[in-house]
mmCIF file of C-alpha atoms and ligand atoms in Angstrom:
data_model
loop_
_atom_site.group_PDB
_atom_site.id
_atom_site.type_symbol
_atom_site.label_atom_id
_atom_site.label_comp_id
_atom_site.label_asym_id
_atom_site.label_seq_id
_atom_site.Cartn_x
_atom_site.Cartn_y
_atom_site.Cartn_z
ATOM 1 C CA UNK A 335 -99.200 -59.163 -59.273
ATOM 2 C CA UNK A 336 -98.844 -62.824 -60.212
ATOM 3 C CA UNK A 337 -102.133 -62.881 -62.171
ATOM 4 C CA UNK A 338 -101.149 -59.718 -63.994
ATOM 5 C CA UNK A 339 -97.732 -61.159 -64.876
ATOM 6 C CA UNK A 340 -99.276 -64.349 -66.259
ATOM 7 C CA UNK A 341 -101.762 -62.336 -68.361
ATOM 8 C CA UNK A 342 -99.057 -60.025 -69.736
ATOM 9 C CA UNK A 343 -96.956 -63.028 -70.677
ATOM 10 C CA UNK A 344 -99.908 -64.801 -72.333
ATOM 11 C CA UNK A 345 -100.792 -61.661 -74.316
ATOM 12 C CA UNK A 346 -97.212 -61.500 -75.604
ATOM 13 C CA UNK A 347 -97.372 -65.184 -76.585
ATOM 14 C CA UNK A 348 -100.649 -64.722 -78.471
ATOM 15 C CA UNK A 349 -99.280 -61.661 -80.283
ATOM 16 C CA UNK A 350 -96.244 -63.748 -81.233
ATOM 17 C CA UNK A 351 -98.566 -66.321 -82.805
ATOM 18 C CA UNK A 352 -98.606 -69.020 -80.109
ATOM 19 C CA UNK A 353 -101.902 -70.858 -80.423
ATOM 20 C CA UNK A 354 -101.484 -73.712 -77.920
ATOM 21 C CA UNK A 355 -103.771 -74.222 -74.960
ATOM 22 C CA UNK A 356 -102.646 -72.555 -71.778
ATOM 23 C CA UNK A 357 -103.997 -73.195 -68.291
ATOM 24 C CA UNK A 358 -103.571 -69.683 -66.933
ATOM 25 C CA UNK A 359 -104.888 -70.363 -63.383
ATOM 26 C CA UNK A 360 -102.436 -73.293 -63.107
ATOM 27 C CA UNK A 361 -99.578 -71.084 -64.259
ATOM 28 C CA UNK A 362 -100.571 -68.474 -61.707
ATOM 29 C CA UNK A 363 -100.737 -71.006 -58.841
ATOM 30 C CA UNK A 364 -97.321 -72.311 -59.791
ATOM 31 C CA UNK A 365 -95.773 -68.843 -59.825
ATOM 32 C CA UNK A 366 -97.113 -68.136 -56.335
ATOM 33 C CA UNK A 367 -94.696 -70.784 -55.055
ATOM 34 C CA UNK A 368 -91.740 -68.893 -56.521
ATOM 35 C CA UNK A 369 -90.087 -68.898 -59.899
ATOM 36 C CA UNK A 370 -87.575 -71.756 -59.447
ATOM 37 C CA UNK A 371 -88.725 -74.938 -61.194
ATOM 38 C CA UNK A 372 -87.430 -78.386 -61.936
ATOM 39 C CA UNK A 373 -86.331 -78.449 -65.584
ATOM 40 C CA UNK A 374 -85.294 -81.260 -67.919
ATOM 41 C CA UNK A 375 -81.770 -80.873 -69.247
ATOM 42 C CA UNK A 376 -81.647 -82.145 -72.816
ATOM 43 C CA UNK A 377 -78.689 -79.925 -73.752
ATOM 44 C CA UNK A 378 -75.996 -82.552 -73.238
ATOM 45 C CA UNK A 379 -74.042 -80.087 -71.062
ATOM 46 C CA UNK A 380 -73.457 -82.049 -67.866
ATOM 47 C CA UNK A 381 -72.378 -79.268 -65.499
ATOM 48 C CA UNK A 382 -74.688 -76.613 -66.959
ATOM 49 C CA UNK A 383 -73.973 -73.547 -64.833
ATOM 50 C CA UNK A 384 -77.278 -71.864 -65.764
ATOM 51 C CA UNK A 385 -79.163 -75.020 -64.737
ATOM 52 C CA UNK A 386 -77.473 -75.320 -61.345
ATOM 53 C CA UNK A 387 -74.415 -77.393 -62.361
ATOM 54 C CA UNK A 388 -74.372 -80.910 -60.865
ATOM 55 C CA UNK A 389 -77.646 -82.759 -60.165
ATOM 56 C CA UNK A 390 -77.386 -84.307 -56.690
ATOM 57 C CA UNK A 391 -76.797 -88.016 -56.051
ATOM 58 C CA UNK A 392 -79.925 -89.732 -54.672
ATOM 59 C CA UNK A 393 -78.381 -90.319 -51.204
ATOM 60 C CA UNK A 394 -77.658 -86.567 -50.959
ATOM 61 C CA UNK A 395 -81.229 -85.710 -51.946
ATOM 62 C CA UNK A 396 -82.503 -88.247 -49.410
ATOM 63 C CA UNK A 397 -80.309 -86.767 -46.673
ATOM 64 C CA UNK A 398 -81.737 -83.326 -47.447
ATOM 65 C CA UNK A 399 -85.285 -84.633 -47.309
ATOM 66 C CA UNK A 400 -84.604 -86.377 -43.999
ATOM 67 C CA UNK A 401 -83.179 -83.299 -42.280
ATOM 68 C CA UNK A 402 -84.513 -80.182 -43.995
ATOM 69 C CA UNK A 403 -87.792 -79.857 -42.120
ATOM 70 C CA UNK A 404 -86.305 -80.483 -38.712
ATOM 71 C CA UNK A 405 -83.201 -79.597 -36.726
ATOM 72 C CA UNK A 406 -79.788 -81.185 -37.234
ATOM 73 C CA UNK A 407 -76.715 -81.745 -35.064
ATOM 74 C CA UNK A 408 -74.907 -79.068 -37.049
ATOM 75 C CA UNK A 409 -72.666 -77.845 -34.237
ATOM 76 C CA UNK A 410 -73.450 -80.218 -31.383
ATOM 77 C CA UNK A 411 -71.387 -83.235 -30.400
ATOM 78 C CA UNK A 412 -74.163 -85.738 -29.668
ATOM 79 C CA UNK A 413 -71.896 -87.947 -27.521
ATOM 80 C CA UNK A 414 -70.467 -85.242 -25.293
ATOM 81 C CA UNK A 415 -73.274 -82.707 -25.555
ATOM 82 C CA UNK A 416 -70.652 -80.038 -26.138
ATOM 83 C CA UNK A 417 -70.556 -77.419 -28.850
ATOM 84 C CA UNK A 418 -68.640 -78.565 -31.912
ATOM 85 C CA UNK A 419 -67.867 -77.175 -35.359
ATOM 86 C CA UNK A 420 -69.934 -77.732 -38.505
ATOM 87 C CA UNK A 421 -66.758 -78.666 -40.344
ATOM 88 C CA UNK A 422 -66.331 -81.732 -38.092
ATOM 89 C CA UNK A 423 -68.837 -83.480 -40.358
ATOM 90 C CA UNK A 424 -66.472 -83.014 -43.302
ATOM 91 C CA UNK A 425 -63.062 -83.330 -41.713
ATOM 92 C CA UNK A 426 -63.108 -87.106 -41.185
ATOM 93 C CA UNK A 427 -64.240 -88.124 -44.647
ATOM 94 C CA UNK A 428 -61.978 -85.597 -46.359
ATOM 95 C CA UNK A 429 -58.991 -86.771 -44.301
ATOM 96 C CA UNK A 430 -59.753 -90.250 -45.517
ATOM 97 C CA UNK A 431 -60.212 -89.269 -49.180
ATOM 98 C CA UNK A 432 -57.392 -86.742 -49.568
ATOM 99 C CA UNK A 433 -54.898 -87.409 -46.775
ATOM 100 C CA UNK A 434 -55.190 -83.807 -45.536
ATOM 101 C CA UNK A 435 -54.976 -82.973 -41.808
ATOM 102 C CA UNK A 436 -58.189 -80.972 -41.745
ATOM 103 C CA UNK A 437 -60.918 -79.444 -43.912
ATOM 104 C CA UNK A 438 -63.675 -76.861 -44.020
ATOM 105 C CA UNK A 439 -66.315 -75.717 -46.499
ATOM 106 C CA UNK A 440 -67.537 -72.336 -47.715
ATOM 107 C CA UNK A 441 -70.102 -71.073 -50.209
ATOM 108 C CA UNK A 442 -68.282 -71.898 -53.474
ATOM 109 C CA UNK A 443 -64.873 -72.303 -55.096
ATOM 110 C CA UNK A 444 -64.318 -68.575 -55.425
ATOM 111 C CA UNK A 445 -65.049 -68.089 -51.709
ATOM 112 C CA UNK A 446 -62.577 -70.866 -50.881
ATOM 113 C CA UNK A 447 -59.828 -69.065 -52.790
ATOM 114 C CA UNK A 448 -60.738 -65.724 -51.189
ATOM 115 C CA UNK A 449 -60.640 -67.167 -47.675
ATOM 116 C CA UNK A 450 -57.427 -69.115 -48.295
ATOM 117 C CA UNK A 451 -55.697 -66.007 -49.689
ATOM 118 C CA UNK A 452 -56.883 -63.829 -46.819
ATOM 119 C CA UNK A 453 -55.920 -66.362 -44.150
ATOM 120 C CA UNK A 454 -52.483 -67.303 -45.510
ATOM 121 C CA UNK A 455 -51.443 -63.955 -46.958
ATOM 122 C CA UNK A 456 -53.639 -60.997 -45.961
ATOM 123 C CA UNK A 457 -52.850 -57.322 -46.442
ATOM 124 C CA UNK A 458 -49.229 -57.453 -45.347
ATOM 125 C CA UNK A 459 -48.167 -60.245 -47.665
ATOM 126 C CA UNK A 460 -47.817 -60.979 -51.357
ATOM 127 C CA UNK A 461 -48.957 -63.944 -53.413
ATOM 128 C CA UNK A 462 -46.765 -65.189 -56.251
ATOM 129 C CA UNK A 463 -48.696 -66.518 -59.275
ATOM 130 C CA UNK A 464 -47.877 -67.410 -62.877
ATOM 131 C CA UNK A 465 -49.146 -65.021 -65.576
ATOM 132 C CA UNK A 466 -50.486 -68.051 -67.438
ATOM 133 C CA UNK A 467 -52.811 -68.814 -64.515
ATOM 134 C CA UNK A 468 -54.631 -65.483 -64.224
ATOM 135 C CA UNK A 469 -57.898 -67.144 -65.180
ATOM 136 C CA UNK A 470 -61.333 -65.650 -65.840
ATOM 137 C CA UNK A 471 -63.681 -68.225 -64.294
ATOM 138 C CA UNK A 472 -66.974 -67.147 -65.852
ATOM 139 C CA UNK A 473 -69.606 -64.465 -65.617
ATOM 140 C CA UNK A 474 -66.783 -61.932 -66.044
ATOM 141 C CA UNK A 475 -65.223 -62.891 -62.696
ATOM 142 C CA UNK A 476 -61.431 -63.132 -62.587
ATOM 143 C CA UNK A 477 -59.170 -64.985 -60.164
ATOM 144 C CA UNK A 478 -56.765 -62.028 -59.688
ATOM 145 C CA UNK A 479 -59.696 -59.742 -58.772
ATOM 146 C CA UNK A 480 -61.012 -62.260 -56.232
ATOM 147 C CA UNK A 481 -57.558 -62.657 -54.660
ATOM 148 C CA UNK A 482 -57.129 -58.856 -54.559
ATOM 149 C CA UNK A 483 -60.201 -58.682 -52.289
ATOM 150 C CA UNK A 484 -58.211 -60.633 -49.708
ATOM 151 C CA UNK A 485 -55.985 -57.554 -49.506
ATOM 152 C CA UNK A 486 -52.839 -59.380 -50.571
ATOM 153 C CA UNK A 487 -50.588 -58.048 -53.273
ATOM 154 C CA UNK A 488 -50.356 -60.251 -56.360
ATOM 155 C CA UNK A 489 -46.884 -60.760 -57.824
ATOM 156 C CA UNK A 490 -47.044 -62.115 -61.382
ATOM 157 C CA UNK A 491 -44.196 -64.239 -62.679
ATOM 158 C CA UNK A 492 -43.369 -65.852 -66.031
ATOM 159 C CA UNK A 493 -45.170 -65.160 -69.296
ATOM 160 C CA UNK A 494 -48.541 -66.207 -70.718
ATOM 161 C CA UNK A 495 -47.106 -69.464 -72.031
ATOM 162 C CA UNK A 496 -44.051 -70.238 -69.900
ATOM 163 C CA UNK A 497 -43.047 -70.150 -66.258
ATOM 164 C CA UNK A 498 -40.036 -71.771 -64.521
ATOM 165 C CA UNK A 499 -39.277 -72.701 -60.935
ATOM 166 C CA UNK A 500 -36.615 -69.974 -60.895
ATOM 167 C CA UNK A 501 -39.243 -67.322 -61.646
ATOM 168 C CA UNK A 502 -41.043 -68.281 -58.442
ATOM 169 C CA UNK A 503 -37.790 -68.512 -56.458
ATOM 170 C CA UNK A 504 -36.732 -65.020 -57.527
ATOM 171 C CA UNK A 505 -40.112 -63.570 -56.526
ATOM 172 C CA UNK A 506 -39.990 -65.287 -53.111
ATOM 173 C CA UNK A 507 -36.420 -64.030 -52.531
ATOM 174 C CA UNK A 508 -37.667 -60.523 -53.315
ATOM 175 C CA UNK A 509 -40.250 -60.729 -50.509
ATOM 176 C CA UNK A 510 -43.092 -62.901 -51.844
ATOM 177 C CA UNK A 511 -44.706 -64.927 -49.046
ATOM 178 C CA UNK A 512 -47.215 -67.363 -50.543
ATOM 179 C CA UNK A 513 -47.326 -69.285 -53.839
ATOM 180 C CA UNK A 514 -50.647 -69.702 -55.659
ATOM 181 C CA UNK A 515 -51.252 -72.258 -58.384
ATOM 182 C CA UNK A 516 -54.502 -72.031 -60.372
ATOM 183 C CA UNK A 517 -55.625 -74.905 -62.560
ATOM 184 C CA UNK A 518 -56.570 -73.700 -66.075
ATOM 185 C CA UNK A 519 -59.941 -75.440 -65.733
ATOM 186 C CA UNK A 520 -61.720 -73.842 -68.674
ATOM 187 C CA UNK A 521 -58.937 -73.532 -71.272
ATOM 188 C CA UNK A 522 -55.771 -75.276 -72.375
ATOM 189 C CA UNK A 523 -52.464 -73.780 -73.517
ATOM 190 C CA UNK A 524 -50.669 -75.862 -76.130
ATOM 191 C CA UNK A 525 -47.482 -75.425 -78.152
ATOM 192 C CA UNK A 526 -44.429 -73.689 -76.682
ATOM 193 C CA UNK A 527 -45.500 -73.959 -73.059
ATOM 194 C CA UNK A 528 -43.817 -74.734 -69.741
ATOM 195 C CA UNK A 529 -45.307 -75.061 -66.294
ATOM 196 C CA UNK A 530 -44.051 -76.006 -62.822
ATOM 197 C CA UNK A 531 -45.633 -78.994 -61.124
ATOM 198 C CA UNK A 532 -47.095 -78.845 -57.642
ATOM 199 C CA UNK A 533 -44.328 -80.888 -55.978
ATOM 200 C CA UNK A 534 -41.658 -78.498 -57.298
ATOM 201 C CA UNK A 535 -43.652 -75.473 -56.115
ATOM 202 C CA UNK A 536 -43.965 -76.996 -52.635
ATOM 203 C CA UNK A 537 -40.196 -77.642 -52.540
ATOM 204 C CA UNK A 538 -39.598 -73.865 -52.460
ATOM 205 C CA UNK A 539 -40.574 -73.777 -48.786
ATOM 206 C CA UNK A 540 -43.266 -71.067 -48.910
ATOM 207 C CA UNK A 541 -46.878 -72.082 -48.203
ATOM 208 C CA UNK A 542 -48.658 -73.085 -51.419
ATOM 209 C CA UNK A 543 -52.342 -72.547 -52.187
ATOM 210 C CA UNK A 544 -53.449 -74.916 -54.950
ATOM 211 C CA UNK A 545 -56.760 -73.992 -56.587
ATOM 212 C CA UNK A 546 -57.515 -77.198 -58.496
ATOM 213 C CA UNK A 547 -60.978 -76.121 -59.695
ATOM 214 C CA UNK A 548 -63.037 -79.279 -59.999
ATOM 215 C CA UNK A 549 -61.903 -81.418 -57.085
ATOM 216 C CA UNK A 550 -61.183 -84.851 -58.474
ATOM 217 C CA UNK A 551 -61.308 -87.213 -55.496
ATOM 218 C CA UNK A 552 -61.228 -90.417 -57.475
ATOM 219 C CA UNK A 553 -58.762 -90.149 -60.366
ATOM 220 C CA UNK A 554 -59.431 -93.743 -61.477
ATOM 221 C CA UNK A 555 -61.732 -92.644 -64.283
ATOM 222 C CA UNK A 556 -59.969 -92.340 -67.633
ATOM 223 C CA UNK A 557 -61.544 -89.021 -68.555
ATOM 224 C CA UNK A 558 -60.405 -87.440 -65.289
ATOM 225 C CA UNK A 559 -56.760 -88.387 -65.673
ATOM 226 C CA UNK A 560 -55.713 -84.921 -66.856
ATOM 227 C CA UNK A 561 -57.450 -83.129 -63.981
ATOM 228 C CA UNK A 562 -55.333 -82.470 -60.878
ATOM 229 C CA UNK A 563 -56.235 -84.943 -58.119
ATOM 230 C CA UNK A 564 -56.744 -83.359 -54.698
ATOM 231 C CA UNK A 565 -54.828 -86.115 -52.887
ATOM 232 C CA UNK A 566 -51.799 -85.581 -55.105
ATOM 233 C CA UNK A 567 -51.576 -81.881 -54.171
ATOM 234 C CA UNK A 568 -51.969 -82.734 -50.490
ATOM 235 C CA UNK A 569 -49.245 -85.318 -50.720
ATOM 236 C CA UNK A 570 -46.964 -82.867 -52.535
ATOM 237 C CA UNK A 571 -47.240 -80.643 -49.458
ATOM 238 C CA UNK A 572 -49.635 -77.851 -50.482
ATOM 239 C CA UNK A 573 -50.702 -75.891 -47.386
ATOM 240 C CA UNK A 574 -54.174 -75.511 -48.857
ATOM 241 C CA UNK A 575 -56.005 -77.162 -51.738
ATOM 242 C CA UNK A 576 -59.326 -75.594 -52.768
ATOM 243 C CA UNK A 577 -62.023 -76.867 -55.120
ATOM 244 C CA UNK A 578 -65.726 -76.632 -55.948
ATOM 245 C CA UNK A 579 -68.412 -79.003 -54.680
ATOM 246 C CA UNK A 580 -70.601 -78.855 -57.776
ATOM 247 C CA UNK A 581 -68.149 -79.374 -60.626
ATOM 248 C CA UNK A 582 -66.694 -82.824 -61.328
ATOM 249 C CA UNK A 583 -67.153 -83.718 -57.659
ATOM 250 C CA UNK A 584 -70.855 -83.789 -58.518
ATOM 251 C CA UNK A 585 -72.342 -82.443 -55.269
ATOM 252 C CA UNK A 586 -74.022 -79.222 -54.105
ATOM 253 C CA UNK A 587 -72.588 -75.731 -54.583
ATOM 254 C CA UNK A 588 -69.731 -75.440 -52.103
ATOM 255 C CA UNK A 589 -66.101 -74.461 -51.854
ATOM 256 C CA UNK A 590 -63.975 -77.050 -50.107
ATOM 257 C CA UNK A 591 -60.670 -76.270 -48.432
ATOM 258 C CA UNK A 592 -58.375 -79.065 -47.297
ATOM 259 C CA UNK A 593 -54.834 -78.719 -45.998
ATOM 260 C CA UNK A 594 -52.439 -78.651 -43.103
ATOM 261 C CA UNK A 595 -53.778 -78.270 -39.563
ATOM 262 C CA UNK A 596 -52.230 -74.775 -39.223
ATOM 263 C CA UNK A 597 -53.545 -73.494 -42.521
ATOM 264 C CA UNK A 598 -57.109 -74.734 -41.930
ATOM 265 C CA UNK A 599 -57.027 -73.312 -38.397
ATOM 266 C CA UNK A 600 -55.991 -69.945 -39.858
ATOM 267 C CA UNK A 601 -58.941 -70.111 -42.282
ATOM 268 C CA UNK A 602 -61.364 -71.038 -39.500
ATOM 269 C CA UNK A 603 -60.311 -68.098 -37.339
ATOM 270 C CA UNK A 604 -60.279 -65.529 -40.116
ATOM 271 C CA UNK A 605 -63.173 -63.023 -39.945
ATOM 272 C CA UNK A 606 -64.153 -63.877 -43.551
ATOM 273 C CA UNK A 607 -64.950 -67.471 -42.535
ATOM 274 C CA UNK A 608 -68.208 -66.392 -40.942
ATOM 275 C CA UNK A 609 -69.683 -64.583 -43.978
ATOM 276 C CA UNK A 610 -68.443 -67.291 -46.340
ATOM 277 C CA UNK A 611 -69.188 -70.519 -44.453
ATOM 278 C CA UNK A 612 -71.443 -73.196 -45.907
ATOM 279 C CA UNK A 613 -75.100 -73.317 -44.856
ATOM 280 C CA UNK A 614 -76.552 -76.430 -43.299
ATOM 281 C CA UNK A 615 -78.554 -77.574 -46.361
ATOM 282 C CA UNK A 616 -75.623 -77.700 -48.792
ATOM 283 C CA UNK A 617 -73.487 -79.130 -45.970
ATOM 284 C CA UNK A 618 -75.889 -82.045 -45.480
ATOM 285 C CA UNK A 619 -75.826 -82.722 -49.236
ATOM 286 C CA UNK A 620 -72.043 -82.372 -49.427
ATOM 287 C CA UNK A 621 -71.355 -84.810 -46.577
ATOM 288 C CA UNK A 622 -73.688 -87.392 -48.175
ATOM 289 C CA UNK A 623 -71.998 -86.913 -51.582
ATOM 290 C CA UNK A 624 -68.492 -87.267 -50.143
ATOM 291 C CA UNK A 625 -69.496 -90.467 -48.340
ATOM 292 C CA UNK A 626 -70.136 -92.097 -51.740
ATOM 293 C CA UNK A 627 -66.466 -91.614 -52.659
ATOM 294 C CA UNK A 628 -65.416 -94.050 -49.928
ATOM 295 C CA UNK A 629 -66.267 -96.664 -52.533
ATOM 296 C CA UNK A 630 -64.965 -95.261 -55.857
ATOM 297 C CA UNK A 631 -67.027 -97.685 -57.954
ATOM 298 C CA UNK A 632 -70.144 -96.623 -56.125
ATOM 299 C CA UNK A 633 -69.267 -92.942 -56.726
ATOM 300 C CA UNK A 634 -68.967 -93.582 -60.483
ATOM 301 C CA UNK A 635 -72.402 -95.211 -60.474
ATOM 302 C CA UNK A 636 -74.286 -92.941 -58.086
ATOM 303 C CA UNK A 637 -72.828 -89.481 -58.599
ATOM 304 C CA UNK A 638 -74.908 -88.349 -61.604
ATOM 305 C CA UNK A 639 -72.185 -86.090 -63.063
ATOM 306 C CA UNK A 640 -69.735 -89.026 -63.120
ATOM 307 C CA UNK A 641 -72.367 -91.464 -64.388
ATOM 308 C CA UNK A 642 -73.245 -89.095 -67.259
ATOM 309 C CA UNK A 643 -69.557 -88.808 -68.178
ATOM 310 C CA UNK A 644 -69.082 -92.552 -68.407
ATOM 311 C CA UNK A 645 -72.513 -93.850 -69.461
ATOM 312 C CA UNK A 646 -72.397 -96.774 -71.915
ATOM 313 C CA UNK A 647 -73.363 -96.000 -75.543
ATOM 314 C CA UNK A 648 -75.943 -98.818 -75.429
ATOM 315 C CA UNK A 649 -77.718 -97.113 -72.506
ATOM 316 C CA UNK A 650 -77.789 -93.792 -74.372
ATOM 317 C CA UNK A 651 -79.087 -95.566 -77.441
ATOM 318 C CA UNK A 652 -81.918 -97.196 -75.523
ATOM 319 C CA UNK A 653 -82.930 -93.830 -74.040
ATOM 320 C CA UNK A 654 -82.785 -92.146 -77.458
ATOM 321 C CA UNK A 655 -84.886 -94.945 -78.965
ATOM 322 C CA UNK A 656 -87.496 -94.589 -76.238
ATOM 323 C CA UNK A 657 -87.707 -90.851 -76.946
ATOM 324 C CA UNK A 658 -88.134 -91.519 -80.687
ATOM 325 C CA UNK A 659 -90.769 -94.213 -80.069
ATOM 326 C CA UNK A 660 -92.806 -91.836 -77.934
ATOM 327 C CA UNK A 661 -92.185 -88.447 -79.565
ATOM 328 C CA UNK A 662 -90.801 -89.047 -83.065
ATOM 329 C CA UNK A 663 -87.624 -87.636 -84.540
ATOM 330 C CA UNK A 664 -84.543 -89.570 -85.532
ATOM 331 C CA UNK A 665 -81.370 -90.719 -83.822
ATOM 332 C CA UNK A 666 -78.233 -88.961 -85.070
ATOM 333 C CA UNK A 667 -74.659 -88.675 -83.788
ATOM 334 C CA UNK A 668 -74.093 -85.833 -81.362
ATOM 335 C CA UNK A 669 -71.492 -84.310 -79.085
ATOM 336 C CA UNK A 670 -72.118 -83.616 -75.408
ATOM 337 C CA UNK A 671 -69.915 -81.400 -73.216
ATOM 338 C CA UNK A 672 -68.768 -81.467 -69.607
ATOM 339 C CA UNK A 673 -69.509 -77.748 -69.086
ATOM 340 C CA UNK A 674 -69.067 -75.830 -65.840
ATOM 341 C CA UNK A 675 -65.598 -74.736 -66.920
ATOM 342 C CA UNK A 676 -64.200 -78.269 -66.679
ATOM 343 C CA UNK A 677 -62.461 -80.504 -69.238
ATOM 344 C CA UNK A 678 -62.947 -77.950 -72.047
ATOM 345 C CA UNK A 679 -61.506 -80.137 -74.791
ATOM 346 C CA UNK A 680 -63.497 -83.269 -74.030
ATOM 347 C CA UNK A 681 -66.125 -84.159 -76.653
ATOM 348 C CA UNK A 682 -68.539 -86.834 -75.462
ATOM 349 C CA UNK A 683 -69.869 -88.520 -78.588
ATOM 350 C CA UNK A 684 -73.146 -90.362 -78.510
ATOM 351 C CA UNK A 685 -76.621 -90.736 -79.977
ATOM 352 C CA UNK A 686 -79.003 -87.757 -79.721
ATOM 353 C CA UNK A 687 -82.551 -87.235 -80.965
ATOM 354 C CA UNK A 688 -83.097 -84.670 -83.720
ATOM 355 C CA UNK A 689 -86.757 -83.640 -83.587
ATOM 356 C CA UNK A 690 -89.122 -83.486 -86.541
ATOM 357 C CA UNK A 691 -90.769 -80.116 -86.747
ATOM 358 C CA UNK A 692 -93.188 -78.195 -88.887
ATOM 359 C CA UNK A 693 -92.109 -74.964 -87.196
ATOM 360 C CA UNK A 694 -88.685 -73.252 -87.299
ATOM 361 C CA UNK A 695 -86.126 -74.737 -84.892
ATOM 362 C CA UNK A 696 -85.955 -71.503 -82.864
ATOM 363 C CA UNK A 697 -89.717 -71.547 -82.257
ATOM 364 C CA UNK A 698 -89.787 -75.213 -81.213
ATOM 365 C CA UNK A 699 -86.769 -74.673 -78.960
ATOM 366 C CA UNK A 700 -88.573 -71.775 -77.246
ATOM 367 C CA UNK A 701 -91.818 -73.761 -76.923
ATOM 368 C CA UNK A 702 -89.974 -76.637 -75.223
ATOM 369 C CA UNK A 703 -88.298 -74.202 -72.846
ATOM 370 C CA UNK A 704 -91.646 -72.635 -71.956
ATOM 371 C CA UNK A 705 -93.348 -76.013 -71.480
ATOM 372 C CA UNK A 706 -94.362 -77.789 -68.293
ATOM 373 C CA UNK A 707 -91.946 -79.174 -67.308
ATOM 374 C CA UNK A 708 -89.532 -77.002 -69.289
ATOM 375 C CA UNK A 709 -87.238 -79.037 -71.555
ATOM 376 C CA UNK A 710 -83.938 -77.362 -72.439
ATOM 377 C CA UNK A 711 -82.556 -78.584 -75.756
ATOM 378 C CA UNK A 712 -79.950 -77.369 -78.227
ATOM 379 C CA UNK A 713 -80.042 -76.424 -81.890
ATOM 380 C CA UNK A 714 -77.589 -78.189 -84.213
ATOM 381 C CA UNK A 715 -77.615 -77.737 -87.997
ATOM 382 C CA UNK A 716 -80.937 -75.920 -87.721
ATOM 383 C CA UNK A 717 -82.646 -78.820 -85.931
ATOM 384 C CA UNK A 718 -83.678 -79.043 -82.312
ATOM 385 C CA UNK A 719 -81.667 -81.803 -80.692
ATOM 386 C CA UNK A 720 -82.347 -83.529 -77.354
ATOM 387 C CA UNK A 721 -79.382 -85.271 -75.756
ATOM 388 C CA UNK A 722 -80.380 -88.243 -73.571
ATOM 389 C CA UNK A 723 -77.032 -88.148 -71.719
ATOM 390 C CA UNK A 724 -78.193 -85.402 -69.354
ATOM 391 C CA UNK A 725 -81.687 -86.838 -68.816
ATOM 392 C CA UNK A 726 -82.288 -89.320 -66.018
ATOM 393 C CA UNK A 727 -83.800 -92.660 -66.888
ATOM 394 C CA UNK A 728 -87.042 -91.606 -65.206
ATOM 395 C CA UNK A 729 -87.107 -88.272 -67.042
ATOM 396 C CA UNK A 730 -87.258 -89.752 -70.552
ATOM 397 C CA UNK A 731 -91.030 -90.215 -70.562
ATOM 398 C CA UNK A 732 -91.582 -86.693 -69.221
ATOM 399 C CA UNK A 733 -89.264 -85.355 -71.923
ATOM 400 C CA UNK A 734 -91.180 -87.314 -74.580
ATOM 401 C CA UNK A 735 -94.496 -85.918 -73.340
ATOM 402 C CA UNK A 736 -93.044 -82.397 -73.316
ATOM 403 C CA UNK A 737 -91.911 -82.840 -76.932
ATOM 404 C CA UNK A 738 -95.320 -84.146 -78.018
ATOM 405 C CA UNK A 739 -97.038 -81.162 -76.420
ATOM 406 C CA UNK A 740 -94.628 -78.696 -78.021
ATOM 407 C CA UNK A 741 -95.159 -80.267 -81.437
ATOM 408 C CA UNK A 742 -98.960 -80.387 -81.216
HETATM 409 C C1 LIG B 7 -64.596 -72.893 -61.145
HETATM 410 C C2 LIG B 7 -63.339 -72.406 -60.563
HETATM 411 C C3 LIG B 7 -63.339 -71.511 -59.510
HETATM 412 C C4 LIG B 7 -64.614 -70.963 -58.941
HETATM 413 O O1 LIG B 7 -65.388 -71.941 -58.357
HETATM 414 P P1 LIG B 7 -66.958 -71.670 -58.100
HETATM 415 O O2 LIG B 7 -67.393 -72.875 -57.359
HETATM 416 O O3 LIG B 7 -67.578 -71.532 -59.465
HETATM 417 O O4 LIG B 7 -67.040 -70.418 -57.324
HETATM 418 C C5 LIG B 7 -62.141 -71.096 -58.988
HETATM 419 N N1 LIG B 7 -60.974 -71.571 -59.486
HETATM 420 C C6 LIG B 7 -60.927 -72.462 -60.496
HETATM 421 C C7 LIG B 7 -59.607 -72.939 -60.978
HETATM 422 C C8 LIG B 7 -62.106 -72.912 -61.078
HETATM 423 O O5 LIG B 7 -62.063 -73.799 -62.070
#
């Protein structure tokens, strides 16, 4: 099967005019190990959803390596020998970082919202949400459809652009039981707009679920100032705050739920917790990532997503120059993006490498993508552009070699 697939693919390449050398046995051996491969991200999109969002911090990768092949104390208290919960490993550090009573983790942000809605509202209750916050998160998936799967009825208040505290109050008086706030992670409304802040929502007395999207644990960074900080929602009194592990938090795919002791207990005892809970591998990586945030300066340095956001222009320039020295092309001004449905308006300006090519940009782009290792680039003004922002220091030489091969 594998050999046949490789041959079919090679035949298609030859018919399409590809004349480069191809080591077909090597390709076949590689495919036998599965189709997932390490790729080089030269797109400049930091949280590239199709490339697995956030690259892991080194301590998280090391923790995975140290535990993956063996057993771990996932649900065993090593001091007492008693059975414990896997969320114990998260609760302490998240209490410290957010001020919440308790915490647990599930498969992703959408699962966190589903579980929170089911546990706090369920089929007999209704969730009050602003019409301006009925967000489509990506891949055609919509927040209201996810919440509907919890069985709760959704009560929409306000209009697309404006909602007032009174709108929520009226809906709660008419029988609404829970308030949901959803951060507009991937879009911004400007102009004649009005919103209600989290503290005001919490003052209404009903339990509030705050879906903050990215999970900013360290709001000290300038670029993150406009993102809702988890600790602020906890302090305002939200019963539950949910967020993703692999957006601006910069860890593995996960959905994190922090909140009051009662609310987290309700989540933990809900039947959906079991199908949604986080597996041990992402949990190991998540705990190691969160530990970095105990020292915010260390997090900015060692969490790759944060480091890529704030990298110095001189560092980018040196990387771009090294690419040009080894693989040609010229340094031009470019714009990188945060991606992953976060900070949609932010344009990260910096030097990028526009490649020289004797073939059309589309063909070179495809050849880089099909290389070994694959290098994902972007096309700007009909030139293939490689952005050094999303390449690690130790990936630059591999990227340069990949470019040379694609050009030869
Ligand atoms: C991204 C996002 C989600 C979904 O999170 P995933 O981790 O992608 O499942 C839910 N709500 C908001 C506000 C988001 O930004």
